[in-house]
Short mmCIF file of N, CA and C in Angstrom, two decimals:
data_model
loop_
_atom_site.label_atom_id
_atom_site.label_comp_id
_atom_site.label_asym_id
_atom_site.label_seq_id
_atom_site.Cartn_x
_atom_site.Cartn_y
_atom_site.Cartn_z
N MET A 1 0.83 -1.19 0.00
CA MET A 1 0.00 0.00 0.00
C MET A 1 0.87 1.25 0.00
N TRP A 2 1.90 1.29 0.87
CA TRP A 2 2.76 2.49 0.94
C TRP A 2 3.52 2.69 -0.35
N GLN A 3 3.89 1.57 -0.99
CA GLN A 3 4.58 1.68 -2.27
C GLN A 3 3.67 2.31 -3.32
N THR A 4 2.40 1.93 -3.30
CA THR A 4 1.44 2.51 -4.23
C THR A 4 1.32 4.01 -4.02
N ILE A 5 1.25 4.42 -2.74
CA ILE A 5 1.13 5.85 -2.43
C ILE A 5 2.42 6.58 -2.85
N ARG A 6 3.57 5.96 -2.61
CA ARG A 6 4.84 6.58 -3.02
C ARG A 6 4.88 6.75 -4.54
N ASN A 7 4.34 5.77 -5.27
CA ASN A 7 4.36 5.86 -6.73
C ASN A 7 3.51 7.01 -7.26
N TRP A 8 2.49 7.42 -6.49
CA TRP A 8 1.67 8.55 -6.93
C TRP A 8 2.52 9.81 -7.04
N PHE A 9 3.54 9.92 -6.20
CA PHE A 9 4.34 11.14 -6.14
C PHE A 9 5.67 11.01 -6.89
N ASP A 10 5.87 9.92 -7.60
CA ASP A 10 7.14 9.69 -8.28
C ASP A 10 6.89 9.52 -9.79
N PRO A 11 6.91 10.62 -10.53
CA PRO A 11 6.64 10.50 -11.97
C PRO A 11 7.71 9.71 -12.70
N GLN A 12 8.94 9.68 -12.19
CA GLN A 12 10.00 8.92 -12.87
C GLN A 12 9.69 7.42 -12.84
N GLU A 13 9.14 6.96 -11.75
CA GLU A 13 8.79 5.53 -11.65
C GLU A 13 7.74 5.19 -12.70
N LEU A 14 6.75 6.05 -12.85
CA LEU A 14 5.70 5.80 -13.83
C LEU A 14 6.26 5.84 -15.25
N ARG A 15 7.19 6.76 -15.50
CA ARG A 15 7.77 6.87 -16.85
C ARG A 15 8.71 5.72 -17.18
N SER A 16 9.14 5.00 -16.14
CA SER A 16 10.05 3.88 -16.40
C SER A 16 9.29 2.62 -16.84
N VAL A 17 7.97 2.69 -16.79
CA VAL A 17 7.13 1.54 -17.14
C VAL A 17 6.70 1.64 -18.60
N GLY A 18 6.84 0.59 -19.34
CA GLY A 18 6.32 0.52 -20.71
C GLY A 18 6.94 1.54 -21.64
N THR A 19 6.13 1.94 -22.62
CA THR A 19 6.60 2.90 -23.62
C THR A 19 5.79 4.18 -23.53
N THR A 20 6.35 5.24 -24.09
CA THR A 20 5.65 6.51 -24.08
C THR A 20 4.41 6.41 -24.97
N PRO A 21 3.24 6.66 -24.39
CA PRO A 21 2.01 6.51 -25.19
C PRO A 21 1.74 7.77 -26.02
N ASP A 22 0.76 7.67 -26.87
CA ASP A 22 0.25 8.85 -27.57
C ASP A 22 -0.21 9.84 -26.49
N TYR A 23 0.27 11.07 -26.56
CA TYR A 23 -0.03 12.05 -25.51
C TYR A 23 -1.51 12.32 -25.35
N ARG A 24 -2.25 12.13 -26.42
CA ARG A 24 -3.71 12.37 -26.31
C ARG A 24 -4.34 11.46 -25.26
N PHE A 25 -3.86 10.22 -25.15
CA PHE A 25 -4.42 9.29 -24.17
C PHE A 25 -4.04 9.71 -22.75
N SER A 26 -2.79 10.13 -22.58
CA SER A 26 -2.36 10.59 -21.25
C SER A 26 -3.12 11.85 -20.83
N LEU A 27 -3.31 12.75 -21.79
CA LEU A 27 -4.04 13.99 -21.46
C LEU A 27 -5.51 13.70 -21.18
N ALA A 28 -6.11 12.76 -21.89
CA ALA A 28 -7.49 12.38 -21.60
C ALA A 28 -7.59 11.77 -20.21
N ASN A 29 -6.60 10.95 -19.84
CA ASN A 29 -6.57 10.37 -18.50
C ASN A 29 -6.46 11.48 -17.46
N GLU A 30 -5.64 12.47 -17.73
CA GLU A 30 -5.48 13.58 -16.79
C GLU A 30 -6.75 14.40 -16.68
N ARG A 31 -7.46 14.61 -17.78
CA ARG A 31 -8.72 15.35 -17.71
C ARG A 31 -9.76 14.60 -16.88
N THR A 32 -9.77 13.29 -17.01
CA THR A 32 -10.70 12.49 -16.20
C THR A 32 -10.34 12.61 -14.72
N PHE A 33 -9.04 12.56 -14.43
CA PHE A 33 -8.59 12.74 -13.05
C PHE A 33 -9.05 14.09 -12.50
N LEU A 34 -8.86 15.14 -13.30
CA LEU A 34 -9.27 16.47 -12.83
C LEU A 34 -10.77 16.57 -12.63
N ALA A 35 -11.55 15.89 -13.46
CA ALA A 35 -13.00 15.89 -13.27
C ALA A 35 -13.38 15.22 -11.95
N TRP A 36 -12.72 14.10 -11.65
CA TRP A 36 -12.99 13.44 -10.36
C TRP A 36 -12.55 14.33 -9.20
N LEU A 37 -11.44 15.01 -9.37
CA LEU A 37 -10.96 15.90 -8.31
C LEU A 37 -11.95 17.05 -8.09
N ARG A 38 -12.51 17.59 -9.15
CA ARG A 38 -13.54 18.63 -9.00
C ARG A 38 -14.75 18.09 -8.26
N THR A 39 -15.12 16.85 -8.56
CA THR A 39 -16.25 16.25 -7.85
C THR A 39 -15.95 16.14 -6.36
N GLY A 40 -14.73 15.71 -6.03
CA GLY A 40 -14.35 15.61 -4.63
C GLY A 40 -14.36 16.96 -3.94
N LEU A 41 -13.83 17.98 -4.62
CA LEU A 41 -13.83 19.32 -4.03
C LEU A 41 -15.25 19.85 -3.85
N ALA A 42 -16.14 19.56 -4.79
CA ALA A 42 -17.54 20.00 -4.65
C ALA A 42 -18.20 19.33 -3.44
N LEU A 43 -17.90 18.04 -3.25
CA LEU A 43 -18.47 17.35 -2.09
C LEU A 43 -17.93 17.94 -0.79
N ILE A 44 -16.64 18.23 -0.77
CA ILE A 44 -16.04 18.84 0.43
C ILE A 44 -16.63 20.23 0.68
N ALA A 45 -16.78 21.02 -0.37
CA ALA A 45 -17.39 22.35 -0.21
C ALA A 45 -18.83 22.22 0.30
N GLY A 46 -19.55 21.22 -0.21
CA GLY A 46 -20.92 21.00 0.27
C GLY A 46 -20.94 20.61 1.74
N GLY A 47 -19.97 19.81 2.15
CA GLY A 47 -19.88 19.43 3.57
C GLY A 47 -19.59 20.61 4.46
N LEU A 48 -18.65 21.46 4.02
CA LEU A 48 -18.35 22.66 4.81
C LEU A 48 -19.55 23.60 4.84
N ALA A 49 -20.24 23.74 3.72
CA ALA A 49 -21.42 24.61 3.67
C ALA A 49 -22.52 24.07 4.59
N ALA A 50 -22.70 22.76 4.59
CA ALA A 50 -23.72 22.17 5.48
C ALA A 50 -23.37 22.44 6.93
N ALA A 51 -22.10 22.31 7.28
CA ALA A 51 -21.69 22.53 8.67
C ALA A 51 -21.83 23.99 9.07
N GLN A 52 -21.58 24.90 8.13
CA GLN A 52 -21.56 26.32 8.48
C GLN A 52 -22.92 27.00 8.32
N PHE A 53 -23.69 26.61 7.32
CA PHE A 53 -24.87 27.40 6.98
C PHE A 53 -26.21 26.74 7.23
N LEU A 54 -26.24 25.42 7.42
CA LEU A 54 -27.53 24.80 7.75
C LEU A 54 -27.90 25.17 9.18
N PRO A 55 -29.17 25.53 9.40
CA PRO A 55 -29.58 25.79 10.79
C PRO A 55 -29.65 24.47 11.55
N THR A 56 -29.70 24.56 12.85
CA THR A 56 -29.85 23.35 13.65
C THR A 56 -31.19 22.71 13.31
N LEU A 57 -31.15 21.43 12.99
CA LEU A 57 -32.34 20.71 12.55
C LEU A 57 -33.02 20.05 13.73
N SER A 58 -34.29 19.76 13.57
CA SER A 58 -35.04 19.18 14.69
C SER A 58 -34.58 17.76 15.02
N LEU A 59 -34.03 17.05 14.05
CA LEU A 59 -33.45 15.74 14.32
C LEU A 59 -32.02 15.95 14.78
N ALA A 60 -31.72 15.48 15.98
CA ALA A 60 -30.41 15.74 16.59
C ALA A 60 -29.28 15.23 15.71
N HIS A 61 -28.29 16.06 15.53
CA HIS A 61 -27.05 15.75 14.82
C HIS A 61 -27.23 15.44 13.33
N LEU A 62 -28.38 15.73 12.75
CA LEU A 62 -28.56 15.49 11.32
C LEU A 62 -27.65 16.39 10.50
N ARG A 63 -27.54 17.65 10.90
CA ARG A 63 -26.66 18.59 10.19
C ARG A 63 -25.22 18.10 10.20
N GLU A 64 -24.75 17.67 11.36
CA GLU A 64 -23.38 17.19 11.48
C GLU A 64 -23.18 15.91 10.67
N ALA A 65 -24.19 15.05 10.66
CA ALA A 65 -24.09 13.79 9.90
C ALA A 65 -23.98 14.08 8.41
N ILE A 66 -24.79 15.04 7.93
CA ILE A 66 -24.73 15.42 6.52
C ILE A 66 -23.35 15.98 6.19
N ALA A 67 -22.86 16.87 7.04
CA ALA A 67 -21.56 17.50 6.79
C ALA A 67 -20.43 16.47 6.79
N VAL A 68 -20.40 15.61 7.77
CA VAL A 68 -19.33 14.61 7.86
C VAL A 68 -19.41 13.63 6.69
N ALA A 69 -20.62 13.22 6.32
CA ALA A 69 -20.77 12.29 5.19
C ALA A 69 -20.23 12.91 3.91
N LEU A 70 -20.56 14.18 3.66
CA LEU A 70 -20.07 14.85 2.45
C LEU A 70 -18.56 15.04 2.48
N LEU A 71 -18.02 15.39 3.64
CA LEU A 71 -16.57 15.57 3.75
C LEU A 71 -15.83 14.25 3.51
N LEU A 72 -16.31 13.18 4.12
CA LEU A 72 -15.66 11.87 3.94
C LEU A 72 -15.78 11.39 2.50
N LEU A 73 -16.94 11.60 1.91
CA LEU A 73 -17.14 11.19 0.52
C LEU A 73 -16.23 11.99 -0.42
N GLY A 74 -16.09 13.28 -0.16
CA GLY A 74 -15.20 14.11 -0.97
C GLY A 74 -13.75 13.66 -0.87
N GLY A 75 -13.30 13.36 0.33
CA GLY A 75 -11.93 12.87 0.50
C GLY A 75 -11.72 11.53 -0.17
N THR A 76 -12.70 10.65 -0.08
CA THR A 76 -12.61 9.35 -0.73
C THR A 76 -12.53 9.49 -2.25
N VAL A 77 -13.34 10.38 -2.79
CA VAL A 77 -13.33 10.60 -4.24
C VAL A 77 -11.96 11.12 -4.70
N ALA A 78 -11.39 12.04 -3.93
CA ALA A 78 -10.08 12.60 -4.32
C ALA A 78 -8.99 11.52 -4.29
N ILE A 79 -8.97 10.71 -3.26
CA ILE A 79 -7.96 9.65 -3.17
C ILE A 79 -8.17 8.61 -4.25
N ARG A 80 -9.41 8.26 -4.47
CA ARG A 80 -9.70 7.28 -5.53
C ARG A 80 -9.28 7.83 -6.89
N ALA A 81 -9.44 9.15 -7.10
CA ALA A 81 -9.10 9.75 -8.38
C ALA A 81 -7.62 9.58 -8.70
N VAL A 82 -6.76 9.85 -7.74
CA VAL A 82 -5.33 9.74 -8.02
C VAL A 82 -4.92 8.28 -8.19
N ASP A 83 -5.51 7.40 -7.45
CA ASP A 83 -5.19 5.97 -7.60
C ASP A 83 -5.62 5.46 -8.97
N HIS A 84 -6.80 5.84 -9.40
CA HIS A 84 -7.29 5.39 -10.71
C HIS A 84 -6.46 6.01 -11.84
N TRP A 85 -6.08 7.28 -11.67
CA TRP A 85 -5.24 7.93 -12.69
C TRP A 85 -3.94 7.15 -12.86
N ALA A 86 -3.29 6.82 -11.73
CA ALA A 86 -2.01 6.12 -11.79
C ALA A 86 -2.16 4.73 -12.42
N ARG A 87 -3.20 4.00 -12.04
CA ARG A 87 -3.41 2.66 -12.61
C ARG A 87 -3.71 2.74 -14.10
N THR A 88 -4.51 3.74 -14.49
CA THR A 88 -4.84 3.90 -15.90
C THR A 88 -3.61 4.31 -16.71
N GLU A 89 -2.81 5.21 -16.18
CA GLU A 89 -1.60 5.65 -16.88
C GLU A 89 -0.64 4.47 -17.07
N ARG A 90 -0.50 3.66 -16.05
CA ARG A 90 0.37 2.48 -16.15
C ARG A 90 -0.16 1.52 -17.22
N ALA A 91 -1.47 1.29 -17.24
CA ALA A 91 -2.05 0.39 -18.24
C ALA A 91 -1.87 0.94 -19.65
N ILE A 92 -2.01 2.25 -19.81
CA ILE A 92 -1.82 2.86 -21.13
C ILE A 92 -0.37 2.66 -21.58
N ARG A 93 0.58 2.89 -20.67
CA ARG A 93 2.00 2.75 -21.03
C ARG A 93 2.37 1.31 -21.35
N LEU A 94 1.70 0.36 -20.71
CA LEU A 94 2.00 -1.05 -20.95
C LEU A 94 1.17 -1.64 -22.08
N GLY A 95 0.24 -0.85 -22.63
CA GLY A 95 -0.61 -1.35 -23.70
C GLY A 95 -1.60 -2.40 -23.23
N GLU A 96 -1.95 -2.34 -21.94
CA GLU A 96 -2.89 -3.30 -21.36
C GLU A 96 -4.31 -2.73 -21.38
N GLU A 97 -5.24 -3.60 -21.07
CA GLU A 97 -6.63 -3.17 -20.94
C GLU A 97 -6.75 -2.20 -19.76
N LEU A 98 -7.57 -1.18 -19.91
CA LEU A 98 -7.71 -0.20 -18.83
C LEU A 98 -8.36 -0.85 -17.62
N PRO A 99 -7.96 -0.40 -16.40
CA PRO A 99 -8.52 -1.02 -15.19
C PRO A 99 -10.01 -0.70 -15.05
N ALA A 100 -10.75 -1.73 -14.74
CA ALA A 100 -12.19 -1.54 -14.50
C ALA A 100 -12.38 -1.01 -13.09
N SER A 101 -13.45 -0.27 -12.90
CA SER A 101 -13.71 0.29 -11.59
C SER A 101 -15.21 0.24 -11.30
N ARG A 102 -15.52 -0.12 -10.08
CA ARG A 102 -16.91 -0.09 -9.62
C ARG A 102 -17.22 1.22 -8.91
N PHE A 103 -16.19 2.05 -8.74
CA PHE A 103 -16.37 3.26 -7.93
C PHE A 103 -17.47 4.19 -8.44
N PRO A 104 -17.58 4.47 -9.75
CA PRO A 104 -18.67 5.34 -10.19
C PRO A 104 -20.05 4.80 -9.80
N ALA A 105 -20.23 3.49 -9.91
CA ALA A 105 -21.53 2.90 -9.54
C ALA A 105 -21.74 3.00 -8.03
N VAL A 106 -20.67 2.75 -7.25
CA VAL A 106 -20.78 2.84 -5.79
C VAL A 106 -21.08 4.27 -5.37
N LEU A 107 -20.39 5.23 -5.99
CA LEU A 107 -20.64 6.64 -5.66
C LEU A 107 -22.07 7.04 -6.00
N ALA A 108 -22.56 6.61 -7.17
CA ALA A 108 -23.94 6.92 -7.55
C ALA A 108 -24.92 6.30 -6.56
N LEU A 109 -24.64 5.09 -6.13
CA LEU A 109 -25.51 4.42 -5.15
C LEU A 109 -25.52 5.18 -3.82
N ILE A 110 -24.34 5.60 -3.36
CA ILE A 110 -24.25 6.34 -2.09
C ILE A 110 -25.02 7.67 -2.19
N VAL A 111 -24.84 8.37 -3.31
CA VAL A 111 -25.54 9.65 -3.48
C VAL A 111 -27.06 9.42 -3.54
N GLY A 112 -27.47 8.38 -4.25
CA GLY A 112 -28.91 8.08 -4.33
C GLY A 112 -29.51 7.71 -2.99
N VAL A 113 -28.82 6.88 -2.24
CA VAL A 113 -29.32 6.48 -0.91
C VAL A 113 -29.34 7.70 0.02
N GLY A 114 -28.30 8.54 -0.07
CA GLY A 114 -28.28 9.76 0.74
C GLY A 114 -29.45 10.67 0.42
N ALA A 115 -29.75 10.80 -0.87
CA ALA A 115 -30.89 11.63 -1.26
C ALA A 115 -32.20 11.06 -0.73
N LEU A 116 -32.35 9.73 -0.81
CA LEU A 116 -33.58 9.11 -0.29
C LEU A 116 -33.70 9.32 1.23
N LEU A 117 -32.58 9.23 1.95
CA LEU A 117 -32.61 9.45 3.40
C LEU A 117 -33.00 10.90 3.71
N LEU A 118 -32.50 11.83 2.91
CA LEU A 118 -32.87 13.24 3.14
C LEU A 118 -34.33 13.49 2.80
N VAL A 119 -34.84 12.84 1.77
CA VAL A 119 -36.27 12.96 1.45
C VAL A 119 -37.10 12.44 2.62
N ALA A 120 -36.68 11.31 3.18
CA ALA A 120 -37.40 10.75 4.33
C ALA A 120 -37.33 11.71 5.52
N ALA A 121 -36.17 12.36 5.72
CA ALA A 121 -36.04 13.32 6.83
C ALA A 121 -36.94 14.53 6.61
N VAL A 122 -37.03 14.99 5.35
CA VAL A 122 -37.89 16.14 5.05
C VAL A 122 -39.35 15.77 5.30
N LEU A 123 -39.75 14.59 4.83
CA LEU A 123 -41.14 14.17 5.01
C LEU A 123 -41.48 13.92 6.47
N ALA A 124 -40.50 13.51 7.26
CA ALA A 124 -40.72 13.26 8.68
C ALA A 124 -40.70 14.55 9.50
N GLY A 125 -40.36 15.67 8.83
CA GLY A 125 -40.37 16.94 9.53
C GLY A 125 -39.08 17.24 10.27
N ALA A 126 -38.03 16.50 9.98
CA ALA A 126 -36.76 16.76 10.66
C ALA A 126 -36.07 18.00 10.11
N VAL A 127 -36.44 18.36 8.86
CA VAL A 127 -35.86 19.54 8.23
C VAL A 127 -36.98 20.56 8.09
N ASP A 128 -36.75 21.76 8.58
CA ASP A 128 -37.78 22.80 8.52
C ASP A 128 -37.85 23.42 7.14
#
């Protein structure tokens, strides 16, 4: 695990693998990484906004739960983004099949379940 994290910060190690790919593929991989990073930052900003600007809700600690969930999800998305970028870049350089990921489906499921829980809280009167 630590070696994987070290490799994220060592571009020479990544360049030592395989052959130099068509730059368009590397740049497309980087754009995807940046899109995931923006998603993570948006989730973190939403968590901070929930903690700072939501009034105290009638259901105890609901505001804090929303804020912490968004902050944790944002951090997870950012870490997953760099890991996926590195694995994809390595696969491109080696001419291998791109790594499959369940993360987009898991993230969509978490967001959907979170939305359903908030709808239930609104209908139950926990949110004014």
